[in-house]
XYZ file of C-alpha atoms in Angstrom:
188
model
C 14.438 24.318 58.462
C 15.145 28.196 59.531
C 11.943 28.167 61.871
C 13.918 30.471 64.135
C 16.326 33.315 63.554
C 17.285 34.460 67.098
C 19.615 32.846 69.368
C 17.805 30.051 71.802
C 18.655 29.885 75.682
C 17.720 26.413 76.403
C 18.218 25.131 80.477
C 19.572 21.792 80.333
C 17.487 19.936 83.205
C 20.006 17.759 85.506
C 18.512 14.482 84.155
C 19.998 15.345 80.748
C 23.144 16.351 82.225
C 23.807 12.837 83.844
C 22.505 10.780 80.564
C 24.867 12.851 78.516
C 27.454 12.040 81.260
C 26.957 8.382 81.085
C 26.988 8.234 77.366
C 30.100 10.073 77.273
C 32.261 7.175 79.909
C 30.175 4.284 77.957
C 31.637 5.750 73.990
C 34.295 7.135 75.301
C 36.443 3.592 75.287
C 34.872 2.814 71.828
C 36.618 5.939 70.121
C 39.510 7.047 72.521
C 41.614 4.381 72.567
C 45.135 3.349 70.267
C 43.277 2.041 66.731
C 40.329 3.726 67.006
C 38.279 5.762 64.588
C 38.959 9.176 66.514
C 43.064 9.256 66.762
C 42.699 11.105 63.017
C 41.349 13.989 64.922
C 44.861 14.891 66.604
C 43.078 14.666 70.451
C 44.486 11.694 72.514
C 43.723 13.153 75.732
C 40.805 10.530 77.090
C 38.946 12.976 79.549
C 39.078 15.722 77.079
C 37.203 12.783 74.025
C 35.035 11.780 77.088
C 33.891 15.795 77.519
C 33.722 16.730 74.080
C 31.030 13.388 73.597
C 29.230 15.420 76.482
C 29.104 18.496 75.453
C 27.984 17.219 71.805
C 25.513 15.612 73.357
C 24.056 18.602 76.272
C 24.224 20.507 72.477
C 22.360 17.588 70.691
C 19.246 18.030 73.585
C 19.409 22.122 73.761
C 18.457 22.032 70.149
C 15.745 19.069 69.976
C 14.390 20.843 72.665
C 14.232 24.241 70.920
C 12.419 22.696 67.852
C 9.919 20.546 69.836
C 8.823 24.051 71.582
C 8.559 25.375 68.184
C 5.949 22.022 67.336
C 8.621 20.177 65.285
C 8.609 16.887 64.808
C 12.560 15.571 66.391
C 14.394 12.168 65.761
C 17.572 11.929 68.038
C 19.686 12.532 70.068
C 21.065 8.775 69.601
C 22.499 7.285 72.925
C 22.733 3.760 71.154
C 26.692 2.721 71.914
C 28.152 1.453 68.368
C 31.165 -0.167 67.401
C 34.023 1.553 65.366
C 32.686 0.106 62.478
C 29.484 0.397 62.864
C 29.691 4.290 63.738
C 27.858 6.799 61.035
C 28.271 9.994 59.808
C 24.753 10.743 59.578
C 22.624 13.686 60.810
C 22.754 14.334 64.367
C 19.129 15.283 64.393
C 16.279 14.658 62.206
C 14.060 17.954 62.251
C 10.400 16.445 60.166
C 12.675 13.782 58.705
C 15.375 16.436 57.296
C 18.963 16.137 59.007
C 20.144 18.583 61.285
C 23.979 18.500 61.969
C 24.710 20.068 65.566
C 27.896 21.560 66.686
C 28.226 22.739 70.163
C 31.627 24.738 71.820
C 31.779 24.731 75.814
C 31.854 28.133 77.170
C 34.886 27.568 78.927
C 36.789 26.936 75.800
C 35.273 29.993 74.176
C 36.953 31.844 76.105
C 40.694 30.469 74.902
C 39.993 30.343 71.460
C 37.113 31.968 71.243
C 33.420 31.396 70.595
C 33.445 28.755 67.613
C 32.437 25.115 66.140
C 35.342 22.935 64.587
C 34.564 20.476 61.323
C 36.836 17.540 60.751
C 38.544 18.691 57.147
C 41.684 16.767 57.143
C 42.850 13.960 54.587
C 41.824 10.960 56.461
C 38.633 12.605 58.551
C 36.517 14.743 56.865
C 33.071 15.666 57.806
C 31.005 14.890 55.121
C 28.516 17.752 55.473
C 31.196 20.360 54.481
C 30.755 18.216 50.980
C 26.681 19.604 50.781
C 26.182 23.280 50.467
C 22.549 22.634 50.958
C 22.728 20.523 54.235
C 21.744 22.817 57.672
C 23.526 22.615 60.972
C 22.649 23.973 63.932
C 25.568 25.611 66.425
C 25.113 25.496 70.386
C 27.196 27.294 73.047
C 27.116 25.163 76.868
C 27.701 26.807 80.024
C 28.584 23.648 82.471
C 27.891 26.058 85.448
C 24.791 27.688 84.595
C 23.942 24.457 82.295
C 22.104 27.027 79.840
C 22.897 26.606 76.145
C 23.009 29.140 73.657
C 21.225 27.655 70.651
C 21.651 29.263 67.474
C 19.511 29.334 64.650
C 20.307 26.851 61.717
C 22.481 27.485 58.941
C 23.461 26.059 55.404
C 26.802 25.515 54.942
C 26.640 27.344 51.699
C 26.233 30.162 54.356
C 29.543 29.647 56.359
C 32.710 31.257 56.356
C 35.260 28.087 57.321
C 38.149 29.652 58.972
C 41.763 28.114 60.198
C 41.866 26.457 64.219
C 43.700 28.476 66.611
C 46.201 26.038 67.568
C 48.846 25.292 64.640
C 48.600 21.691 65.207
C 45.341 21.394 64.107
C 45.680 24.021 60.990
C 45.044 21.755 57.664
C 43.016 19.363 59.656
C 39.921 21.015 60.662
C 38.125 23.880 59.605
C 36.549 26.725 62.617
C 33.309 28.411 61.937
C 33.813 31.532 64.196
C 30.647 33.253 66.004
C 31.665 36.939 65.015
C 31.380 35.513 61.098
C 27.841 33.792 61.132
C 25.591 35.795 58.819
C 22.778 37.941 60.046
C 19.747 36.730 59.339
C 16.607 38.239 59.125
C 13.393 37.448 59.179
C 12.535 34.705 56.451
């Protein structure tokens, strides 16, 4: 899966930018509301649900599009609206039928809590890929202004060092991969 080692800089093309942007306003009611499957996260703040589904997905498209340059085979992103109970937990990529997780920060909150990817690890949400040490995720950093993502290379999460969320409401919740704690890699 580690067909690249370098950090990516992918230009999200406008086209993207508004199908990301109209996935984001069509889930957004299907998560974001009282009863849903996303009030577990501690974020009840629609617009900020509505970006994060954006940015997940600009992130989703930076990577595909870094492994179909590098001749991969890519299933995903999915755009297909489901209901709460029909929502998955399942890879948000498939990279030659393997499943690719993707995590992606928006610059401008890199620079308040700096650059990092969050994991549900509470009681009643947990991600399940934090549960397979052998299961690869890819992390993206997206620059709304410049629309260039930062695509880093993949990682198992045997490899990670899980740290604690800045804000205190969220400690014991979630778990923070930080940028300045992603191993080196070389050339494998």
């Amino acid at each position: 899966m580690r067909y690249f080692v370098n950090v990516q800089t992918i230009a999200i093309d406008v086209s993207l930018v508004v199908k990301a942007k109209g996935f984001a306003r069509q889930v957004t009611p299907t998560v974001g509301s009282p009863g849903s499957g996303y009030r577990d996260t501690n974020q009840f703040n629609v617009q900020k649900i509505e970006k994060d589904h954006y940015v997940s997905k600009i992130g989703e498209e930076a990577v595909r599009i870094v492994f179909e340059k590098l001749g991969r085979q890519v299933q995903g992103p999915d755009y297909q609206i489901y209901k709460e109970k029909q929502k998955s937990w399942g890879s948000d990529l498939y990279i030659d039928g393997r499943g690719l997780a993707v995590k992606t920060q928006a610059a401008s909150l890199a620079k308040n809590f700096g650059l990092s990817w969050t994991f549900q690890a509470g009681n009643n949400r947990k991600d399940p890929i934090l549960n397979h040490l052998e299961a690869w995720v890819c992390f993206v950093q997206f620059n709304e202004t410049t629309r260039l993502c930062a695509v880093y290379p993949p990682y198992q999460i045997k490899e990670l060092t899980f740290g604690e969320p800045k804000l205190d409401r969220l400690k014991g919740s979630k778990k923070v991969v930080y940028a300045e704690n992603l191993p080196v890699i070389g050339n494998s």
